[in-house]
C-alpha positions as MATLAB code, in Angstrom:
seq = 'XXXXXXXXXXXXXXXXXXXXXXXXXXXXXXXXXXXXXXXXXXXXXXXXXXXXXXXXXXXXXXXXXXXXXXXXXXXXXXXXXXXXXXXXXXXXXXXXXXXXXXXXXXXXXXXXXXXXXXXXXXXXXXXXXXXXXXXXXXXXXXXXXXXXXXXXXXXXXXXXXXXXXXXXXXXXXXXXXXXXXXXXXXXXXXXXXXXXXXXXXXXXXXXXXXXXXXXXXXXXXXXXXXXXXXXXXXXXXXXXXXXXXXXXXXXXXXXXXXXXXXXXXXXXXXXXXXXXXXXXXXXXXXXXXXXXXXXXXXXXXXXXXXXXXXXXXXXXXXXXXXXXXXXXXXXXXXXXXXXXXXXXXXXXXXXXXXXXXXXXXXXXXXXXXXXXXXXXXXXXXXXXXXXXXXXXXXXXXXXXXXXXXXXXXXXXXXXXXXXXXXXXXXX';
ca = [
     236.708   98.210  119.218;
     233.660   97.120  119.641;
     232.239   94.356  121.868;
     232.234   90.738  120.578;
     229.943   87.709  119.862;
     229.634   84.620  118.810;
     226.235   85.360  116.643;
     227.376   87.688  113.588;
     226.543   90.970  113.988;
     226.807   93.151  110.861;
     228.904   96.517  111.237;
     225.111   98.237  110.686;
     222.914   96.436  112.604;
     221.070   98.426  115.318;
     221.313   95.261  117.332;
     225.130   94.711  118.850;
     225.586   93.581  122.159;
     226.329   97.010  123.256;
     222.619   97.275  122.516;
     220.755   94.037  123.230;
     216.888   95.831  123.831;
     214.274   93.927  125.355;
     211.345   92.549  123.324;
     208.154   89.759  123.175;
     207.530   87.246  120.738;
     206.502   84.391  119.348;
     207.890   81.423  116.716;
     206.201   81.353  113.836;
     207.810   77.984  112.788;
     206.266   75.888  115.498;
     202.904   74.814  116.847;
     202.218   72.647  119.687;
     200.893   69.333  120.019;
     197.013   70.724  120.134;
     197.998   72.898  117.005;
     197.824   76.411  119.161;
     200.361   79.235  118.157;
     203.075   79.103  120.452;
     203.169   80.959  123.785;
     204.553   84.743  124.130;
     207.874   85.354  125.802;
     210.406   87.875  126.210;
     213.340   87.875  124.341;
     216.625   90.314  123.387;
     218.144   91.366  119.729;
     221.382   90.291  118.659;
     222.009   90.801  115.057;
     219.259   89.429  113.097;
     218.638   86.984  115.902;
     216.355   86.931  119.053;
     217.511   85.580  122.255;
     214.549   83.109  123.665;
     214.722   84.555  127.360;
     212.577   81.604  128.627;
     214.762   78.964  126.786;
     217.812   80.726  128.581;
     216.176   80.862  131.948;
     214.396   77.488  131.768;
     218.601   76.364  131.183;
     219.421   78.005  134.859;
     221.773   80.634  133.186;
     220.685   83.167  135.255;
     222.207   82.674  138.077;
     222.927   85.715  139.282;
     221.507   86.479  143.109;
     218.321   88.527  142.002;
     217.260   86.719  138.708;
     217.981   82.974  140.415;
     215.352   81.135  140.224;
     212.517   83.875  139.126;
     209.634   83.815  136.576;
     210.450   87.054  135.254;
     211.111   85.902  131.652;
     208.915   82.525  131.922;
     206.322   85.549  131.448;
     203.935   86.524  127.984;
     204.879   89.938  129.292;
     207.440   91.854  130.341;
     205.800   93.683  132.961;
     207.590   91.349  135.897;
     210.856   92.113  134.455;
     210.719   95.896  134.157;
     209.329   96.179  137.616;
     212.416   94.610  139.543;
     214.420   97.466  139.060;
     217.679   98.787  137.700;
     219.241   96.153  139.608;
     217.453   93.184  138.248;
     218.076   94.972  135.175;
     222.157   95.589  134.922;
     222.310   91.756  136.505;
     220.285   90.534  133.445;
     222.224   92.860  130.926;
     225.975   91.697  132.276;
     224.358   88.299  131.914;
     223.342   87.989  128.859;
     226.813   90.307  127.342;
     228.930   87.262  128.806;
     226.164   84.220  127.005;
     226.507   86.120  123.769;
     230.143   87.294  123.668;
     232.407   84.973  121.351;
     234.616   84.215  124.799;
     232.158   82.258  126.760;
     231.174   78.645  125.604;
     228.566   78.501  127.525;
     226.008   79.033  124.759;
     228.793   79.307  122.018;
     229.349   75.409  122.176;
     226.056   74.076  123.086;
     224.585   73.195  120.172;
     221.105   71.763  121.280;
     219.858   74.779  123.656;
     222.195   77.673  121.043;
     219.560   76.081  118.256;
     216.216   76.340  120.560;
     217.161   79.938  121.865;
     218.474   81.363  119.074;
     215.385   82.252  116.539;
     216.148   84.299  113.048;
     213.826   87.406  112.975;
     212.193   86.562  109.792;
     210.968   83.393  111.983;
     209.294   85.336  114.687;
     206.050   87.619  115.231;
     207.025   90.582  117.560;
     204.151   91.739  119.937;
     203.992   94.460  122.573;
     206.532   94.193  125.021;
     204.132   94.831  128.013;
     200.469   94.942  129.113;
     200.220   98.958  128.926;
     198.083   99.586  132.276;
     198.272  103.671  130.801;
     199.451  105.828  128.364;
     200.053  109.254  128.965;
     201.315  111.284  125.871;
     203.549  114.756  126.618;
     203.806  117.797  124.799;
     207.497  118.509  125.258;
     209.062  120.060  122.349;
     209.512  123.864  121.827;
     209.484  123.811  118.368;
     206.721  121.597  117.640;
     204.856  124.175  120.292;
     205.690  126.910  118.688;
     204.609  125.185  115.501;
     201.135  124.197  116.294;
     200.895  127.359  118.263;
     201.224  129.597  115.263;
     198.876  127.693  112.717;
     195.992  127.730  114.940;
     196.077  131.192  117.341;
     198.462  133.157  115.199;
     202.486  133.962  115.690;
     201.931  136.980  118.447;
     201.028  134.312  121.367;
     201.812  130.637  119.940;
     203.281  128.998  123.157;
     201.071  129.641  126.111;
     202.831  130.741  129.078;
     202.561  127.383  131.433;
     204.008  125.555  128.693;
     207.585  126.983  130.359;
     206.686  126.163  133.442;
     205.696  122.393  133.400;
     205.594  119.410  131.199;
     202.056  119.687  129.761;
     200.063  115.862  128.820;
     196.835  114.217  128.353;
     195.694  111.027  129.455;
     195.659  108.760  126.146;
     193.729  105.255  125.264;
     195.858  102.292  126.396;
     193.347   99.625  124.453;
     194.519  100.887  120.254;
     198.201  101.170  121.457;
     199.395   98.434  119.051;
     202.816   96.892  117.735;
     204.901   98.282  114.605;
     203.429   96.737  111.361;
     199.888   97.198  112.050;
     197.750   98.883  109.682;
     195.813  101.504  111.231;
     191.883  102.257  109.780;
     191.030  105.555  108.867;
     188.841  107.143  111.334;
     185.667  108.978  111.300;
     184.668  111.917  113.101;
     183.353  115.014  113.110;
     185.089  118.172  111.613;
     184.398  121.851  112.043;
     181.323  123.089  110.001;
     181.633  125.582  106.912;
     179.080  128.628  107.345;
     176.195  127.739  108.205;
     176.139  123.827  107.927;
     176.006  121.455  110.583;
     179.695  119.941  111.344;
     181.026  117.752  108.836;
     181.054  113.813  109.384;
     183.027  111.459  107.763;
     186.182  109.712  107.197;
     189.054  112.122  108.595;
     190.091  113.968  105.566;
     193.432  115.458  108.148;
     195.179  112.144  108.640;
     198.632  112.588  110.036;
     201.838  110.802  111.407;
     203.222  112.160  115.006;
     207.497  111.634  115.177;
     207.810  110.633  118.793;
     209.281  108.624  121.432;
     208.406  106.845  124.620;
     209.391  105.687  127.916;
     208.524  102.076  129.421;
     207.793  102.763  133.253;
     210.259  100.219  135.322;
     209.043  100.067  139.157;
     206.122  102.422  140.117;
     205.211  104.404  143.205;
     202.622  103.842  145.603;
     199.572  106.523  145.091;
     199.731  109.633  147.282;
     203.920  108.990  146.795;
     205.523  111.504  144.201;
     208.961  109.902  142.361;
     211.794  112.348  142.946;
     213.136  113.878  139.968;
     216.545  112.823  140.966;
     215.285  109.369  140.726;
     213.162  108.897  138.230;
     215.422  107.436  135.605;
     215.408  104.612  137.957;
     211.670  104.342  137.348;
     212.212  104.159  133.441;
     213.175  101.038  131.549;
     213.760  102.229  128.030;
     212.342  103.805  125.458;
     210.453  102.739  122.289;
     209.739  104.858  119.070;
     206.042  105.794  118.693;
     203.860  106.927  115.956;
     200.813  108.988  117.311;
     198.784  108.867  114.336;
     196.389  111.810  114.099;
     193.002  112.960  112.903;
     193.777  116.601  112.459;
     190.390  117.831  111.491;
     188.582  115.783  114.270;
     190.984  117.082  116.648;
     190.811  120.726  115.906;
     186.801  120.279  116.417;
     187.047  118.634  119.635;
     190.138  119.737  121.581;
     188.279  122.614  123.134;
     188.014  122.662  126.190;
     189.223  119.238  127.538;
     191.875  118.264  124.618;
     192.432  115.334  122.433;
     189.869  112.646  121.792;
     188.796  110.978  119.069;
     191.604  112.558  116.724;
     194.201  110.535  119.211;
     192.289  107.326  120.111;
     192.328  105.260  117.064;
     195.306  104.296  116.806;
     199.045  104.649  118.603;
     201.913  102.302  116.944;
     205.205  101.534  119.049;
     208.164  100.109  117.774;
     208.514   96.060  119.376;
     212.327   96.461  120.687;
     213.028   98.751  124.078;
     216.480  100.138  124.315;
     217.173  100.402  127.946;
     218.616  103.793  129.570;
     221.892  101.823  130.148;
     222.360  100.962  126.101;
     221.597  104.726  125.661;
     224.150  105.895  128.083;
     227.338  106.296  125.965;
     224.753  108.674  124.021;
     223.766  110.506  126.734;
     223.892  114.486  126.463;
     223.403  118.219  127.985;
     219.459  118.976  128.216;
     218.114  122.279  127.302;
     218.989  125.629  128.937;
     215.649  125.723  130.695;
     214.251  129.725  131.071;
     212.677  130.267  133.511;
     214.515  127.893  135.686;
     211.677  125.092  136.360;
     210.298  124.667  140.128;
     212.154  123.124  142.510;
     210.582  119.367  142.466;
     211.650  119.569  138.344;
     215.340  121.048  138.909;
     217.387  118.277  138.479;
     220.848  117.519  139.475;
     221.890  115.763  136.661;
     219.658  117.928  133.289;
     220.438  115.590  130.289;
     218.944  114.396  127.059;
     219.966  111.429  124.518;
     221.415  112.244  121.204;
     219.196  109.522  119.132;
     218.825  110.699  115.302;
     215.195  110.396  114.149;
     213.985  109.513  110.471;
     210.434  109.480  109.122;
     209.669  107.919  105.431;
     206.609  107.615  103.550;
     205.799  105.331  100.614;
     202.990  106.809   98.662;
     200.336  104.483   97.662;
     201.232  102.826   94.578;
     204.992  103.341   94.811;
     207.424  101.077   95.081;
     210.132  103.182   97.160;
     209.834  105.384  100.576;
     211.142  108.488  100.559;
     212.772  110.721  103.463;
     210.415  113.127  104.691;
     212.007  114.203  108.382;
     215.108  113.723  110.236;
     215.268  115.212  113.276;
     216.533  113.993  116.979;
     215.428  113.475  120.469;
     217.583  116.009  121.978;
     215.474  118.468  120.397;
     213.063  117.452  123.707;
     212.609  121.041  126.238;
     211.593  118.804  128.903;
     213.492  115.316  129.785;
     212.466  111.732  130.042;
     213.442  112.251  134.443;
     211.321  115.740  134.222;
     208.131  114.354  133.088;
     207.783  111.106  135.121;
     208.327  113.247  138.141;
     205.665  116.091  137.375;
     203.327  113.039  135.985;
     203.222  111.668  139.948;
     203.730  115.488  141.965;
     200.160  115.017  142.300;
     200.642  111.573  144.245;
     199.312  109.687  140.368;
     200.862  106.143  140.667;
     202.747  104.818  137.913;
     202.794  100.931  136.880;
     205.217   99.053  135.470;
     204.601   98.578  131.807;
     202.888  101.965  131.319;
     203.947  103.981  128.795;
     204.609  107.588  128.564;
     204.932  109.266  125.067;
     207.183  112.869  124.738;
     204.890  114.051  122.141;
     205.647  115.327  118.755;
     209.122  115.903  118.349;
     210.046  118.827  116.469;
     213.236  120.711  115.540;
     214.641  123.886  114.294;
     214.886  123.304  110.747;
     212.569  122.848  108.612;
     213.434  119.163  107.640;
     213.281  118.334  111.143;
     209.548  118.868  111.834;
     207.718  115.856  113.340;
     204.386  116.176  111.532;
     202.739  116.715  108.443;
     200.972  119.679  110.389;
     203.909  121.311  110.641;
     205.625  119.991  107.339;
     203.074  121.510  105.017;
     201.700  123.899  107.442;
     198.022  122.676  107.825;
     198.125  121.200  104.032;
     198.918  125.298  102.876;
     202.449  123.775  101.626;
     202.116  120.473   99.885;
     205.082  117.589   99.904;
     206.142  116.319   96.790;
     206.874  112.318   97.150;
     208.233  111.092   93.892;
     205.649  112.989   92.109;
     202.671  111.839   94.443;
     201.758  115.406   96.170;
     200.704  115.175   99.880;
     199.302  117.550  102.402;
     197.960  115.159  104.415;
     198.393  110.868  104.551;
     195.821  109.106  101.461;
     194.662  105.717  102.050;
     197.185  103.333  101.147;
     200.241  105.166  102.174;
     202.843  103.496  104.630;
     204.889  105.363  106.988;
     208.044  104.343  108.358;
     210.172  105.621  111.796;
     213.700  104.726  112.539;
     216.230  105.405  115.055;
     220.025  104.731  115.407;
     222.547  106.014  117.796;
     226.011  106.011  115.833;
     229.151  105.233  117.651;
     232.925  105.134  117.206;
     232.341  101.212  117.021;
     228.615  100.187  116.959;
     225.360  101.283  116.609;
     222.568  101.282  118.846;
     219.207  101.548  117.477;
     215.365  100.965  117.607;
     214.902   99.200  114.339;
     211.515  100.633  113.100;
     207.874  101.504  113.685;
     205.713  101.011  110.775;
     202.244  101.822  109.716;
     199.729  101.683  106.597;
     196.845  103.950  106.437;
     193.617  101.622  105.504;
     190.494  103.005  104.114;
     187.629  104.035  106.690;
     184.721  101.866  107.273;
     181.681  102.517  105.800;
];
């Protein structure tokens, strides 16, 4: 059985109080006195509700010994929050399970602050959760490796050998990260040239979707001060689902020699909820047999992965209904969430909280579970067919949707969505 509140949660809902992820919005019912949109501030899911973390703190409720009396969630952002720690966090999450459960009438029977905390989704505008200082985006699945490897260099070589030995990334632009329901604008670039021509410019003609995850970085480490591997899931907050939407043509022209650019830069969508480590932890599972065995500051005493079930729809332009084009799951990940935040700082790189650090493409075995339309149509070789609307790569107009939901004996605990629609370039 699972836990009980007082706000109805339906038997599907991604947002029990098993879950109860970590968010920031705003009302869109309300102005103020001057006529200004209401203020940012952090809030949880419960159902189809938010939980108005500043209403609920302004009240005194936490009054546990670490959250007493701070600003943490008096904040637009929830960069405070994140960076005081598991502690901070587990007294926040056994605080807000006991508000919300259908025992305590602390919130159950107070009918004036229950009303100003508790907001219906439909009523509120979800913006990132933090001020992302970085981004750093990973390349951590075999598959999608393998993949990628083989359309471009060939099948006798497709994974280069370091990729075994360490979690490979590139820096990525913090400034077009942007929340779930954005529409993202079609870039231009430049694309290899045919014979003799001069490269091609124009709107991307490559435009792709990129299944992936990422980590919110709790408290950082001071620069010249590597994280420990065996600690670094203290470092990480939670995890969001990310769309790293890609210009495949401009990247193939630029990667060489320094990697992604302008096929990367444009645009990066997260999804607005973070599911903590400790809502994932009934979900937790073996990581990958690891050959050869990673070096020493990446061996780990405790190697696991999260069994989270991945989805990616599109709706064609000009259709009414999405239809299922992936599923595939985050345990398909070679190297872990604890791996790469500690080979990110071996180099004495400080993290901060807020930053965000993507997995990269995530990819499995089957051939329904590949992450991109790269791989799904094999460089636009292999079109989709979407309710009759063929695809090799994403046409202006189209919307992509991600989901994620962890299914239990008793509840769910999931991500809700990250959602995108491809807008025409710019002339």
């Amino acid at each position: 059985m699972g836990l009980r509140s007082f706000v109805e949660v339906f038997p599907d809902s991604h947002f029990p109080l098993e879950n109860l992820p970590y968010g920031v919005f705003r009302p869109t019912s309300t102005t103020r006195g001057d006529g200004s949109r209401p203020a940012p501030r952090p809030g949880v899911a419960i159902g189809d509700f938010v939980l108005d973390l500043s209403v609920i703190s302004a009240a005194g409720l936490f009054d546990g010994p670490i959250l007493k009396d701070s600003p943490c969630f008096l904040q637009p952002s929830l960069n405070m929050f994140v960076g005081m720690g598991r502690p901070a966090w587990k007294e926040a999450r056994l605080t807000l399970q006991r508000l919300l459960s259908a025992e305590d009438p602390t919130l159950r029977d107070n009918t004036s602050l229950r009303e100003k905390s508790l907001l219906n989704m439909n009523e509120v505008e979800m913006l990132l959760p933090t001020v992302i200082g970085d981004y750093t985006d990973f390349f951590s699945s075999m598959h999608h490796a393998k993949n990628c490897g083989t359309i471009f260099r060939g099948p006798e070589n497709p994974i280069p050998v370091n990729w075994f030995h360490l979690p490979i990334a590139y820096h990525g632009r913090a400034s077009s990260v942007v929340i779930s329901g954005t529409d993202i604008i079609r870039p231009r670039g430049q694309g290899y040239p045919t014979e003799k021509s001069p490269p091609y410019f124009g709107p991307t003609q490559k435009l792709d979707f990129e299944l992936e995850m990422a980590a919110i970085v709790g408290p950082g480490n001071e620069l010249g001060k590597p994280i420990n591997v065996d600690e670094a899931a203290d470092h990480i907050f939670g995890l969001v689902l990310m769309n790293d939407w890609s210009a495949r043509d401009i990247q193939a022209w630029e990667y060489v020699p320094l990697g992604p650019f302008l096929g990367k830069s444009f645009g990066t969508t997260i999804s607005p909820w973070i599911v903590t480590l400790d809502a994932l932890e009934p979900f937790a599972c073996d990581g990958p047999k690891q050959d050869p065995q990673p070096l020493p500051y990446l061996a780990e005493s405790k190697h696991i992965n999260y069994d989270i079930p991945l989805e990616v729809w599109i709706k064609p332009a000009g259709h009414e209904h999405p239809v299922i084009v992936t599923r595939s799951n985050f345990n398909n990940l070679y190297w872990t969430l604890t791996q790469q935040l500690a080979h990110h700082t071996i180099n004495g790189c400080n993290l901060r909280p807020g930053d965000l650090l993507g997995t990269g493409t995530i990819s499995g075995p089957e051939a329904e579970s590949l992450g991109c339309l790269l791989e799904l149509t094999w460089n636009g070789q292999k079109p989709l067919n979407l309710i009759g609307a063929a695809r090799k790569f994403l046409e202006d107009g189209d919307e992509v949707f991600f989901t994620a939901c962890c299914k239990g004996k008793d509840y769910n605990v999931g991500f809700g969505s990250c959602t995108g629609k491809v807008l025409p370039a710019i002339p």
